[in-house]
Amino acid sequence: MANTLTKAEDRVSVGHAARLAHVSKSFAGPAGTQLVLDDISLDVAPGEFVTLLGASGCGKSTLLNLVAGLDRPTGGTIETPGGRPALMFQEHALFPWLTAGKNIELALRLRGVAKSQRRPEAERLLELVRLGGAYGKRVHELSGGMRQRVAMARALAQDSRLLLMDEPFAALDAITRDVLHDELTRIWRETNVSVLFVTHNVREAVRLAERVVLLSSRPGRIAREWTVDIEQPRRIEDTSVAELSVEITEQLRGEIRRHGQH
Ligand SMILES: Nc1ncnc2c1ncn2[C@@H]1O[C@H](COP(=O)(O)OP(=O)(O)OP(=O)(O)O)[C@@H](O)[C@H]1O
Ligand SMILES: [Mg+2]
């Protein structure tokens, strides 16, 4: 597909959006030091969409927080040459006392956007996530799916070259999640932002990503990765998505069995 070719060509000259080299992370606890992440090396290319897949507790959020700069690795290095990444969580984390529009404007203000430009830019971002009329709506007036759209618009307001997403659709029903998968794919293609998306849902990982990276548990290590060579936009129920999901699920089960979880 022409779009894919252009993206691949773009990547050749511009290095990486994120580079993790031999990253480890330990936490001190009552039972001693716990090694959560061990020797993680991973590059995300500019404009690439990578999903990080792993069982609950394997260290996915820990890894994303390190890339976001919210915490520091115990060992190894993390580079994000495009500046500070934007982070979107499972819970929308919007300010309930502000409207949808003002939540986005706050992010614009923190980015240094001039006051006169904030409202039109917030409205443009709301259009981008297909929430055109929601500027004046308060958070409690929005459905769960709409809140995640606002959260996505707020993350995009940071104008980062790297978007980090920690199970952002996990709390939504299947249909709403499906619609937001389509929206995220569209926005990713339109903006050419790099995405590092964390999930424990194999189908979701395959539906969205160009590359799926499987983490093992205790400690989290890169167990395997797959290039997803299926044309976008995909459907979660596509046979090709299902087939690769079965293969990856087998590996994930092996990882979970090996570490005695669930
Ligand atoms: N600040 C912290 N202090 C101590 N231990 C922590 C801290 N943050 C995470 N951990 C531990 O690190 C491990 C990995 O946690 P993390 O939240 O990264 O997992 P996860 O893969 O995101 O799981 P889930 O899919 O359930 O969100 C867990 O054992 C957790 O208890
Ligand atoms: Mg997590």
mmCIF file of C-alpha atoms and ligand atoms in Angstrom:
data_model
loop_
_atom_site.group_PDB
_atom_site.id
_atom_site.type_symbol
_atom_site.label_atom_id
_atom_site.label_comp_id
_atom_site.label_asym_id
_atom_site.label_seq_id
_atom_site.Cartn_x
_atom_site.Cartn_y
_atom_site.Cartn_z
ATOM 1 C CA MET A 1 0.000 0.000 0.000
ATOM 2 C CA ALA A 2 1.307 3.445 -0.919
ATOM 3 C CA ASN A 3 0.810 4.823 2.582
ATOM 4 C CA THR A 4 2.866 2.040 4.156
ATOM 5 C CA LEU A 5 5.658 2.511 1.641
ATOM 6 C CA THR A 6 5.878 6.221 2.364
ATOM 7 C CA LYS A 7 6.040 5.563 6.083
ATOM 8 C CA ALA A 8 8.801 2.989 5.655
ATOM 9 C CA GLU A 9 10.802 5.378 3.459
ATOM 10 C CA ASP A 10 10.361 8.179 6.000
ATOM 11 C CA ARG A 11 11.943 6.039 8.662
ATOM 12 C CA VAL A 12 15.208 5.352 6.937
ATOM 13 C CA SER A 13 16.793 8.729 7.547
ATOM 14 C CA VAL A 14 15.414 9.858 10.893
ATOM 15 C CA GLY A 15 16.628 7.365 13.473
ATOM 16 C CA HIS A 16 14.307 6.426 16.318
ATOM 17 C CA ALA A 17 11.437 7.843 18.358
ATOM 18 C CA ALA A 18 12.503 5.821 21.404
ATOM 19 C CA ARG A 19 15.563 3.724 22.091
ATOM 20 C CA LEU A 20 15.791 1.496 25.152
ATOM 21 C CA ALA A 21 19.167 -0.150 25.701
ATOM 22 C CA HIS A 22 19.579 -2.861 28.354
ATOM 23 C CA VAL A 23 16.965 -1.324 30.623
ATOM 24 C CA SER A 24 16.378 -2.904 34.006
ATOM 25 C CA LYS A 25 14.190 -1.849 36.913
ATOM 26 C CA SER A 26 14.147 -3.142 40.473
ATOM 27 C CA PHE A 27 11.937 -2.151 43.383
ATOM 28 C CA ALA A 28 12.892 -2.507 47.020
ATOM 29 C CA GLY A 29 10.180 -4.278 49.015
ATOM 30 C CA PRO A 30 9.715 -6.016 52.380
ATOM 31 C CA ALA A 31 10.885 -9.318 50.857
ATOM 32 C CA GLY A 32 14.020 -7.738 49.402
ATOM 33 C CA THR A 33 14.716 -6.295 46.002
ATOM 34 C CA GLN A 34 12.374 -7.353 43.209
ATOM 35 C CA LEU A 35 13.717 -7.326 39.671
ATOM 36 C CA VAL A 36 10.723 -6.304 37.544
ATOM 37 C CA LEU A 37 12.361 -5.541 34.173
ATOM 38 C CA ASP A 38 15.521 -7.180 32.948
ATOM 39 C CA ASP A 39 17.707 -6.219 29.995
ATOM 40 C CA ILE A 40 15.030 -4.655 27.785
ATOM 41 C CA SER A 41 16.384 -3.364 24.479
ATOM 42 C CA LEU A 42 13.840 -1.940 22.087
ATOM 43 C CA ASP A 43 13.718 0.688 19.346
ATOM 44 C CA VAL A 44 10.562 2.416 18.180
ATOM 45 C CA ALA A 45 11.007 3.974 14.739
ATOM 46 C CA PRO A 46 9.523 7.376 13.888
ATOM 47 C CA GLY A 47 5.903 6.836 12.912
ATOM 48 C CA GLU A 48 5.918 3.217 14.018
ATOM 49 C CA PHE A 49 3.085 1.588 15.992
ATOM 50 C CA VAL A 50 4.378 -0.962 18.511
ATOM 51 C CA THR A 51 2.286 -2.884 21.022
ATOM 52 C CA LEU A 52 3.820 -4.253 24.164
ATOM 53 C CA LEU A 53 1.968 -7.363 25.237
ATOM 54 C CA GLY A 54 2.294 -9.280 28.483
ATOM 55 C CA ALA A 55 0.507 -10.862 31.416
ATOM 56 C CA SER A 56 -0.777 -8.771 34.291
ATOM 57 C CA GLY A 57 2.069 -7.747 36.581
ATOM 58 C CA CYS A 58 4.866 -8.396 34.078
ATOM 59 C CA GLY A 59 6.019 -4.772 34.164
ATOM 60 C CA LYS A 60 4.277 -3.118 31.201
ATOM 61 C CA SER A 61 3.203 0.019 33.098
ATOM 62 C CA THR A 62 6.575 0.187 34.801
ATOM 63 C CA LEU A 63 8.257 0.198 31.391
ATOM 64 C CA LEU A 64 5.918 2.846 29.982
ATOM 65 C CA ASN A 65 6.464 5.071 33.034
ATOM 66 C CA LEU A 66 10.209 4.812 32.487
ATOM 67 C CA VAL A 67 9.862 5.849 28.829
ATOM 68 C CA ALA A 68 7.582 8.714 29.941
ATOM 69 C CA GLY A 69 10.307 9.893 32.312
ATOM 70 C CA LEU A 70 8.095 9.477 35.394
ATOM 71 C CA ASP A 71 10.603 7.083 36.941
ATOM 72 C CA ARG A 72 14.236 6.196 36.298
ATOM 73 C CA PRO A 73 15.637 2.841 35.254
ATOM 74 C CA THR A 74 17.913 0.965 37.649
ATOM 75 C CA GLY A 75 20.173 0.105 34.738
ATOM 76 C CA GLY A 76 20.489 0.865 31.046
ATOM 77 C CA THR A 77 19.469 3.938 29.070
ATOM 78 C CA ILE A 78 16.339 5.366 27.501
ATOM 79 C CA GLU A 79 16.403 7.977 24.750
ATOM 80 C CA THR A 80 13.418 9.825 23.329
ATOM 81 C CA PRO A 81 15.089 12.262 20.922
ATOM 82 C CA GLY A 82 11.784 13.867 19.908
ATOM 83 C CA GLY A 83 11.283 15.329 23.389
ATOM 84 C CA ARG A 84 8.960 14.396 26.205
ATOM 85 C CA PRO A 85 6.429 11.711 25.205
ATOM 86 C CA ALA A 86 2.675 12.090 25.805
ATOM 87 C CA LEU A 87 1.112 9.496 28.089
ATOM 88 C CA MET A 88 -2.451 8.206 28.117
ATOM 89 C CA PHE A 89 -3.682 5.948 30.904
ATOM 90 C CA GLN A 90 -6.418 3.340 31.311
ATOM 91 C CA GLU A 91 -8.431 5.859 33.314
ATOM 92 C CA HIS A 92 -9.017 9.104 31.475
ATOM 93 C CA ALA A 93 -7.474 11.250 34.280
ATOM 94 C CA LEU A 94 -9.359 14.326 33.056
ATOM 95 C CA PHE A 95 -10.039 17.143 35.511
ATOM 96 C CA PRO A 96 -13.751 16.779 36.370
ATOM 97 C CA TRP A 97 -14.223 20.463 37.197
ATOM 98 C CA LEU A 98 -13.115 21.513 33.711
ATOM 99 C CA THR A 99 -14.989 21.090 30.441
ATOM 100 C CA ALA A 100 -13.673 18.816 27.687
ATOM 101 C CA GLY A 101 -12.329 21.881 25.878
ATOM 102 C CA LYS A 102 -10.644 23.356 28.958
ATOM 103 C CA ASN A 103 -8.978 20.029 29.754
ATOM 104 C CA ILE A 104 -7.355 20.189 26.335
ATOM 105 C CA GLU A 105 -6.516 23.874 26.642
ATOM 106 C CA LEU A 106 -4.672 23.165 29.869
ATOM 107 C CA ALA A 107 -2.339 20.814 27.979
ATOM 108 C CA LEU A 108 -1.921 23.496 25.296
ATOM 109 C CA ARG A 109 -1.083 26.103 27.935
ATOM 110 C CA LEU A 110 1.550 23.801 29.469
ATOM 111 C CA ARG A 111 3.019 23.427 25.975
ATOM 112 C CA GLY A 112 3.286 27.206 25.705
ATOM 113 C CA VAL A 113 0.574 27.770 23.088
ATOM 114 C CA ALA A 114 -0.571 31.431 23.083
ATOM 115 C CA LYS A 115 -3.923 32.088 24.767
ATOM 116 C CA SER A 116 -5.657 33.282 21.604
ATOM 117 C CA GLN A 117 -4.744 30.061 19.792
ATOM 118 C CA ARG A 118 -5.824 27.637 22.495
ATOM 119 C CA ARG A 119 -9.543 27.530 21.820
ATOM 120 C CA PRO A 120 -9.309 27.000 18.055
ATOM 121 C CA GLU A 121 -6.636 24.360 18.581
ATOM 122 C CA ALA A 122 -8.749 22.569 21.243
ATOM 123 C CA GLU A 123 -11.694 22.601 18.836
ATOM 124 C CA ARG A 124 -9.516 21.211 16.034
ATOM 125 C CA LEU A 125 -8.331 18.379 18.283
ATOM 126 C CA LEU A 126 -11.900 17.599 19.349
ATOM 127 C CA GLU A 127 -12.831 17.390 15.658
ATOM 128 C CA LEU A 128 -9.890 15.054 15.111
ATOM 129 C CA VAL A 129 -11.284 12.618 17.708
ATOM 130 C CA ARG A 130 -14.793 13.175 16.269
ATOM 131 C CA LEU A 131 -16.142 15.044 19.271
ATOM 132 C CA GLY A 132 -16.874 18.275 17.458
ATOM 133 C CA GLY A 133 -19.697 19.534 19.683
ATOM 134 C CA ALA A 134 -18.191 18.578 23.031
ATOM 135 C CA TYR A 135 -16.085 21.669 23.774
ATOM 136 C CA GLY A 136 -18.367 22.947 26.559
ATOM 137 C CA LYS A 137 -19.333 19.562 28.008
ATOM 138 C CA ARG A 138 -18.253 18.640 31.527
ATOM 139 C CA VAL A 139 -16.558 15.294 32.104
ATOM 140 C CA HIS A 140 -19.582 13.786 33.925
ATOM 141 C CA GLU A 141 -21.780 14.510 30.899
ATOM 142 C CA LEU A 142 -19.602 12.317 28.658
ATOM 143 C CA SER A 143 -19.750 8.534 28.197
ATOM 144 C CA GLY A 144 -16.710 6.385 28.945
ATOM 145 C CA GLY A 145 -15.821 6.224 25.250
ATOM 146 C CA MET A 146 -16.178 9.998 24.868
ATOM 147 C CA ARG A 147 -13.942 10.577 27.891
ATOM 148 C CA GLN A 148 -11.238 8.426 26.344
ATOM 149 C CA ARG A 149 -11.575 10.445 23.138
ATOM 150 C CA VAL A 150 -11.063 13.666 25.098
ATOM 151 C CA ALA A 151 -8.093 12.045 26.847
ATOM 152 C CA MET A 152 -6.710 11.139 23.423
ATOM 153 C CA ALA A 153 -7.206 14.720 22.219
ATOM 154 C CA ARG A 154 -5.458 15.996 25.347
ATOM 155 C CA ALA A 155 -2.536 13.621 24.759
ATOM 156 C CA LEU A 156 -2.325 14.842 21.141
ATOM 157 C CA ALA A 157 -2.402 18.440 22.419
ATOM 158 C CA GLN A 158 1.071 17.870 23.813
ATOM 159 C CA ASP A 159 2.251 17.588 20.214
ATOM 160 C CA SER A 160 4.774 14.899 21.132
ATOM 161 C CA ARG A 161 6.328 12.728 18.483
ATOM 162 C CA LEU A 162 5.767 9.709 20.731
ATOM 163 C CA LEU A 163 2.444 8.679 22.230
ATOM 164 C CA LEU A 164 2.549 6.190 25.112
ATOM 165 C CA MET A 165 -0.742 4.420 25.797
ATOM 166 C CA ASP A 166 -1.313 2.200 28.842
ATOM 167 C CA GLU A 167 -4.368 -0.002 28.185
ATOM 168 C CA PRO A 168 -6.419 3.080 27.282
ATOM 169 C CA PHE A 169 -9.474 1.134 26.130
ATOM 170 C CA ALA A 170 -9.478 -1.681 28.705
ATOM 171 C CA ALA A 171 -12.486 -0.344 30.632
ATOM 172 C CA LEU A 172 -14.686 0.103 27.543
ATOM 173 C CA ASP A 173 -17.254 -2.282 26.051
ATOM 174 C CA ALA A 174 -16.229 -4.267 22.970
ATOM 175 C CA ILE A 175 -18.114 -2.133 20.426
ATOM 176 C CA THR A 176 -16.824 1.192 21.756
ATOM 177 C CA ARG A 177 -13.319 -0.261 21.884
ATOM 178 C CA ASP A 178 -13.670 -1.381 18.279
ATOM 179 C CA VAL A 179 -14.677 2.132 17.174
ATOM 180 C CA LEU A 180 -11.773 3.664 19.084
ATOM 181 C CA HIS A 181 -9.351 1.205 17.485
ATOM 182 C CA ASP A 182 -10.482 2.536 14.107
ATOM 183 C CA GLU A 183 -10.104 6.129 15.306
ATOM 184 C CA LEU A 184 -6.661 5.539 16.755
ATOM 185 C CA THR A 185 -5.485 3.865 13.522
ATOM 186 C CA ARG A 186 -6.831 6.797 11.508
ATOM 187 C CA ILE A 187 -5.228 9.414 13.796
ATOM 188 C CA TRP A 188 -1.928 7.537 13.819
ATOM 189 C CA ARG A 189 -1.875 7.511 10.017
ATOM 190 C CA GLU A 190 -2.928 11.158 9.746
ATOM 191 C CA THR A 191 -0.436 12.512 12.297
ATOM 192 C CA ASN A 192 2.402 10.030 11.741
ATOM 193 C CA VAL A 193 3.014 9.991 15.513
ATOM 194 C CA SER A 194 4.927 7.001 16.933
ATOM 195 C CA VAL A 195 2.876 4.893 19.306
ATOM 196 C CA LEU A 196 3.963 2.526 22.068
ATOM 197 C CA PHE A 197 0.742 0.856 23.213
ATOM 198 C CA VAL A 198 0.529 -1.483 26.199
ATOM 199 C CA THR A 199 -2.113 -4.190 26.457
ATOM 200 C CA HIS A 200 -2.724 -7.698 27.734
ATOM 201 C CA ASN A 201 -5.321 -8.234 24.985
ATOM 202 C CA VAL A 202 -3.703 -10.208 22.155
ATOM 203 C CA ARG A 203 -6.360 -9.402 19.558
ATOM 204 C CA GLU A 204 -6.102 -5.707 20.336
ATOM 205 C CA ALA A 205 -2.311 -5.882 19.994
ATOM 206 C CA VAL A 206 -2.569 -7.509 16.553
ATOM 207 C CA ARG A 207 -5.463 -5.294 15.407
ATOM 208 C CA LEU A 208 -3.433 -2.124 16.015
ATOM 209 C CA ALA A 209 0.273 -2.726 15.670
ATOM 210 C CA GLU A 210 2.902 -2.954 12.998
ATOM 211 C CA ARG A 211 4.992 -4.860 15.531
ATOM 212 C CA VAL A 212 3.952 -6.833 18.625
ATOM 213 C CA VAL A 213 6.531 -7.263 21.379
ATOM 214 C CA LEU A 214 5.806 -9.988 23.937
ATOM 215 C CA LEU A 215 7.143 -9.541 27.466
ATOM 216 C CA SER A 216 7.800 -12.474 29.762
ATOM 217 C CA SER A 217 6.972 -12.255 33.464
ATOM 218 C CA ARG A 218 9.097 -12.137 36.594
ATOM 219 C CA PRO A 219 11.236 -10.566 35.445
ATOM 220 C CA GLY A 220 9.868 -8.853 32.354
ATOM 221 C CA ARG A 221 12.107 -9.609 29.392
ATOM 222 C CA ILE A 222 11.435 -9.454 25.691
ATOM 223 C CA ALA A 223 10.339 -13.000 24.905
ATOM 224 C CA ARG A 224 9.555 -12.610 21.209
ATOM 225 C CA GLU A 225 8.326 -10.149 18.649
ATOM 226 C CA TRP A 226 6.208 -10.322 15.516
ATOM 227 C CA THR A 227 5.928 -8.019 12.542
ATOM 228 C CA VAL A 228 2.249 -7.678 11.683
ATOM 229 C CA ASP A 229 2.091 -7.627 7.927
ATOM 230 C CA ILE A 230 -1.666 -7.156 7.565
ATOM 231 C CA GLU A 231 -3.109 -4.216 5.679
ATOM 232 C CA GLN A 232 -4.762 -1.403 7.697
ATOM 233 C CA PRO A 233 -7.502 -0.714 8.499
ATOM 234 C CA ARG A 234 -7.981 -4.152 9.981
ATOM 235 C CA ARG A 235 -10.941 -5.607 11.785
ATOM 236 C CA ILE A 236 -10.498 -7.437 15.056
ATOM 237 C CA GLU A 237 -12.495 -10.342 13.580
ATOM 238 C CA ASP A 238 -10.390 -10.634 10.381
ATOM 239 C CA THR A 239 -9.111 -14.177 9.797
ATOM 240 C CA SER A 240 -5.525 -12.995 9.445
ATOM 241 C CA VAL A 241 -5.784 -11.095 12.759
ATOM 242 C CA ALA A 242 -7.316 -14.179 14.405
ATOM 243 C CA GLU A 243 -4.629 -16.530 13.090
ATOM 244 C CA LEU A 244 -1.718 -14.460 14.325
ATOM 245 C CA SER A 245 -3.530 -13.916 17.629
ATOM 246 C CA VAL A 246 -3.768 -17.688 18.139
ATOM 247 C CA GLU A 247 -0.025 -18.058 17.572
ATOM 248 C CA ILE A 248 0.810 -15.225 19.971
ATOM 249 C CA THR A 249 -1.673 -16.463 22.593
ATOM 250 C CA GLU A 250 0.099 -19.840 22.603
ATOM 251 C CA GLN A 251 3.382 -18.106 23.422
ATOM 252 C CA LEU A 252 1.754 -15.884 26.033
ATOM 253 C CA ARG A 253 0.205 -18.962 27.701
ATOM 254 C CA GLY A 254 3.649 -20.548 27.762
ATOM 255 C CA GLU A 255 5.036 -17.450 29.474
ATOM 256 C CA ILE A 256 2.259 -17.432 32.061
ATOM 257 C CA ARG A 257 2.607 -21.174 32.731
ATOM 258 C CA ARG A 258 6.345 -20.863 33.141
ATOM 259 C CA HIS A 259 5.906 -18.278 35.866
ATOM 260 C CA GLY A 260 2.995 -19.908 37.677
ATOM 261 C CA GLN A 261 0.577 -16.986 37.389
ATOM 262 C CA HIS A 262 -3.205 -17.234 37.051
HETATM 263 N N1 LIG B 1 6.366 1.768 42.681
HETATM 264 C C1 LIG B 1 6.469 0.454 42.852
HETATM 265 N N2 LIG B 1 7.010 -0.044 43.989
HETATM 266 C C2 LIG B 1 7.121 -1.389 44.163
HETATM 267 N N3 LIG B 1 6.753 -2.308 43.273
HETATM 268 C C3 LIG B 1 6.191 -1.886 42.148
HETATM 269 C C4 LIG B 1 6.016 -0.466 41.859
HETATM 270 N N4 LIG B 1 5.449 -0.353 40.634
HETATM 271 C C5 LIG B 1 5.276 -1.600 40.179
HETATM 272 N N5 LIG B 1 5.715 -2.524 41.065
HETATM 273 C C6 LIG B 1 5.710 -3.978 40.886
HETATM 274 O O1 LIG B 1 6.210 -4.252 39.596
HETATM 275 C C7 LIG B 1 5.506 -5.339 39.006
HETATM 276 C C8 LIG B 1 4.997 -4.923 37.650
HETATM 277 O O2 LIG B 1 3.962 -3.959 37.799
HETATM 278 P P1 LIG B 1 3.296 -3.217 36.559
HETATM 279 O O3 LIG B 1 2.245 -2.330 37.102
HETATM 280 O O4 LIG B 1 4.352 -2.622 35.740
HETATM 281 O O5 LIG B 1 2.643 -4.445 35.772
HETATM 282 P P2 LIG B 1 1.706 -4.458 34.477
HETATM 283 O O6 LIG B 1 2.347 -5.388 33.516
HETATM 284 O O7 LIG B 1 1.425 -3.084 34.064
HETATM 285 O O8 LIG B 1 0.372 -5.161 35.032
HETATM 286 P P3 LIG B 1 -1.181 -4.905 34.631
HETATM 287 O O9 LIG B 1 -1.394 -5.597 33.312
HETATM 288 O O10 LIG B 1 -1.925 -5.583 35.732
HETATM 289 O O11 LIG B 1 -1.411 -3.430 34.569
HETATM 290 C C9 LIG B 1 4.424 -5.751 40.003
HETATM 291 O O12 LIG B 1 4.893 -6.868 40.715
HETATM 292 C C10 LIG B 1 4.298 -4.547 40.885
HETATM 293 O O13 LIG B 1 3.920 -4.920 42.171
HETATM 294 MG MG MG B 2 -0.313 -1.888 33.975
#
